[in-house]
Amino acid sequence: VTTLDLPGEVTVDETRIAHVVPRLAGVITNVLKTEGDRVRKGELLAVLESRELAEAKSAYLASGQRLQFARVRLEREEVLWRKKISAEQEYLEAKRAFDEAELSQRLTAQKLIVLGVPADTLSGLATAPAEGMARYDIRAPLDGVVIARNVTVGESVTADEDIFTVGDLSSIWVDITVYARDLGAVREGQQATISSTDLGTEVTGRIGYIGPLVGQETRAATARIVLPNPGGR
């Protein structure tokens, strides 16, 4: 049996981490979570006030009014045309206007959905309080822990700004540095013991991945072990 004592680092499992961006430019009006807080998927992290969102909602409501007007006109023109009171051309013109209004509403609805407004809430926009038109809720994309918070109340943010990082710490990575001279003794599937002097504990796992050699001077590769992390230790 060959025993190697190699340095390693405990890191977040990058397949279980999410960087939260607002999707909209605006001003942060409330921050409810900070580093270390546990969150559930869908839980409110912060509130943003966005002029872009208010304008998009207004466009959707206006398109709905135009669609309703076009529907009434089309129904009236169809009755008149069938009774031969008005020309077919007027009916066809009303039909074209209705189709355009319907397309406009569909496009404005899709824009809101892309911006993060739930589709099932669109029907209630017409009766929603006016002061809520610009409000945008920023929610946790997964269950986990807030690893980083990069925003404060009153701060202006861009649509693609990284304002929160949320990680699911139920499993973690241990990245071990394996030097070129030791690579012959290390292989995927091999059992490894991880010892933490800070925690005063040892755990055992298996190497699931060995990366290529990197670094002109160190000539080292990374061996990765995925460990369960009950209780977030």
C-alpha positions as a printed Julia matrix, in Angstrom:
233×3 Matrix{Float64}:
   0.0    0.0     0.0
   1.33   3.42   -0.97
   0.36   6.32    1.25
   0.6    9.9    -0.02
   0.06  12.98    2.11
  -1.19  15.7    -0.27
  -2.61  19.2     0.22
  -6.25  19.81   -0.56
  -8.95  22.44   -0.42
 -12.62  22.18    0.44
 -14.69  24.06   -2.14
 -18.29  24.51   -3.14
 -19.72  21.95   -5.54
 -19.94  24.14   -8.64
 -22.8   22.06  -10.04
 -24.86  23.13   -7.01
 -24.23  26.88   -7.05
 -26.27  29.71   -8.55
 -25.33  33.31   -9.26
 -28.42  35.49   -8.92
 -28.78  38.42  -11.35
 -31.74  40.85  -11.36
 -32.58  40.51  -15.13
 -33.67  44.14  -14.86
 -31.87  47.39  -14.14
 -33.23  49.3   -11.18
 -32.81  50.37   -7.56
 -32.78  47.94   -4.63
 -35.49  48.91   -2.14
 -35.19  46.01    0.3
 -32.67  43.27    1.13
 -33.97  40.38    3.19
 -31.06  37.91    3.2
 -27.35  38.1     3.93
 -24.33  35.79    3.96
 -24.88  32.58    5.89
 -28.68  32.65    5.71
 -30.36  29.41    4.7
 -32.97  29.84    1.98
 -35.54  27.73    0.19
 -36.11  27.79   -3.55
 -38.43  30.7    -4.37
 -37.78  32.52   -1.09
 -37.53  36.3    -1.36
 -33.95  37.63   -1.32
 -34.44  41.28   -2.24
 -36.85  43.72   -3.87
 -36.0   45.85   -6.89
 -37.8   48.88   -8.29
 -37.5   48.92  -12.07
 -38.77  51.53  -14.52
 -38.25  49.01  -17.33
 -40.63  46.58  -15.64
 -43.26  49.29  -15.09
 -43.06  50.25  -18.77
 -43.33  46.61  -19.87
 -46.42  46.1   -17.7
 -47.98  49.3   -19.04
 -47.36  48.11  -22.6
 -49.04  44.81  -21.81
 -52.11  46.51  -20.31
 -52.35  48.89  -23.28
 -52.14  45.97  -25.7
 -55.0   44.3   -23.84
 -57.17  47.38  -24.25
 -56.37  47.55  -27.97
 -57.21  43.88  -28.33
 -60.57  44.34  -26.62
 -61.41  47.29  -28.88
 -60.36  45.32  -31.97
 -62.5   42.34  -30.9
 -65.6   44.5   -30.49
 -65.02  46.13  -33.87
 -64.46  42.78  -35.56
 -67.66  41.31  -34.12
 -69.64  44.37  -35.26
 -68.15  44.36  -38.77
 -68.76  40.62  -39.16
 -72.46  41.07  -38.34
 -72.78  44.0   -40.76
 -70.96  42.13  -43.51
 -73.1   38.99  -43.15
 -76.22  41.17  -43.29
 -74.73  42.8   -46.41
 -74.92  46.21  -44.76
 -71.16  46.88  -45.1
 -68.52  45.78  -47.59
 -66.36  42.71  -47.11
 -63.3   44.94  -47.22
 -64.31  46.61  -43.95
 -64.71  43.23  -42.31
 -61.3   42.08  -43.57
 -59.72  45.3   -42.32
 -61.24  44.71  -38.87
 -59.96  41.11  -38.94
 -56.44  42.29  -39.78
 -56.51  44.86  -36.96
 -57.69  42.17  -34.53
 -54.89  39.78  -35.56
 -52.29  42.53  -35.1
 -53.66  43.44  -31.67
 -53.64  39.78  -30.63
 -50.02  39.4   -31.74
 -49.06  42.58  -29.89
 -50.53  41.31  -26.64
 -48.82  37.96  -27.04
 -45.44  39.63  -27.57
 -45.8   42.0   -24.61
 -46.82  39.04  -22.44
 -43.77  37.06  -23.55
 -41.5   39.98  -22.68
 -42.87  40.07  -19.14
 -42.4   36.33  -18.77
 -38.8   36.62  -19.97
 -38.25  39.35  -17.39
 -39.37  36.93  -14.7
 -43.04  37.83  -14.21
 -45.0   34.58  -13.64
 -47.42  33.86  -16.49
 -50.25  33.09  -14.07
 -50.1   36.63  -12.64
 -50.6   38.48  -15.94
 -54.38  38.32  -15.77
 -54.34  40.21  -12.49
 -52.18  43.12  -13.62
 -55.15  45.29  -14.59
 -56.46  45.29  -11.0
 -53.06  45.33   -9.24
 -52.12  48.44   -7.2
 -50.35  51.08   -9.29
 -47.51  51.37   -6.78
 -46.58  47.75   -7.46
 -46.01  48.23  -11.19
 -42.26  48.75  -10.77
 -41.73  46.15   -8.01
 -39.67  43.12   -8.93
 -39.04  40.31   -6.45
 -35.64  38.63   -6.58
 -35.98  35.05   -5.34
 -33.66  32.17   -4.51
 -33.22  29.8    -7.48
 -32.53  26.76   -5.28
 -32.43  25.49   -1.71
 -29.15  26.37   -0.05
 -27.1   28.97    1.78
 -26.37  32.55    0.78
 -22.63  32.44    0.11
 -22.27  36.04   -1.04
 -24.38  39.2    -1.02
 -23.15  42.06   -3.16
 -25.96  44.6    -2.85
 -27.38  47.11   -0.37
 -30.61  49.07   -0.06
 -30.66  52.13   -2.32
 -28.04  50.74   -4.66
 -28.57  51.0    -8.41
 -27.9   47.69  -10.21
 -27.64  46.57  -13.8
 -29.61  43.69  -15.32
 -26.64  41.3   -15.41
 -25.03  42.23  -12.1
 -24.17  39.34   -9.77
 -25.95  40.39   -6.56
 -26.28  37.07   -4.68
 -24.57  33.7    -4.77
 -26.57  30.78   -3.39
 -25.02  27.35   -2.91
 -26.45  23.97   -2.04
 -23.9   22.73    0.5
 -25.41  19.28    0.96
 -22.35  18.02   -0.9
 -18.93  19.59   -1.37
 -15.81  19.15   -3.44
 -12.4   18.38   -2.02
  -9.77  19.31   -4.61
  -6.43  17.63   -3.96
  -3.16  18.75   -5.51
  -1.36  15.77   -7.01
   2.19  16.42   -8.18
   3.45  14.86  -11.38
   5.78  12.46   -9.53
   2.78  11.03   -7.62
   0.31  10.68  -10.47
   1.29   7.08  -11.12
  -0.02   6.14   -7.67
  -3.34   8.02   -7.95
  -6.31   6.87  -10.03
 -10.03   7.47  -10.37
 -12.16   5.37   -8.04
  -9.38   5.17   -5.48
 -10.3    5.6    -1.82
  -8.92   8.66   -0.06
  -9.04   9.9     3.53
  -9.57  13.62    4.06
  -8.26  14.97    7.34
  -9.24  18.42    8.63
  -7.11  19.82   11.43
  -9.57  22.72   11.86
 -12.53  20.39   12.45
 -10.48  17.65   14.11
 -12.11  15.0    11.96
 -11.49  12.57    9.13
 -13.8   11.41    6.36
 -13.35   8.92    3.57
 -14.37   9.29   -0.06
 -13.37   8.19   -3.53
 -11.58  10.09   -6.25
 -14.1   10.81   -8.99
 -11.99  12.91  -11.32
  -8.36  13.62  -12.11
  -7.62  16.68  -14.21
  -4.72  17.26  -16.61
  -1.35  18.54  -15.51
  -1.3   22.33  -15.21
   1.37  24.9   -14.38
   4.85  25.11  -15.83
   6.48  25.2   -12.4
   4.24  23.08  -10.17
   3.39  20.45  -12.8
   0.45  19.36  -10.68
  -3.01  17.95  -11.4
  -6.24  18.19   -9.41
  -7.91  15.07   -8.04
 -11.51  15.73   -6.96
 -13.58  13.95   -4.35
 -17.3   14.68   -3.92
 -18.33  14.35   -0.27
 -21.75  14.45    1.38
 -21.95  17.37    3.8
 -24.71  16.67    6.32
 -25.45  19.62    8.55
 -23.25  21.91    6.46
 -20.08  21.1     8.42
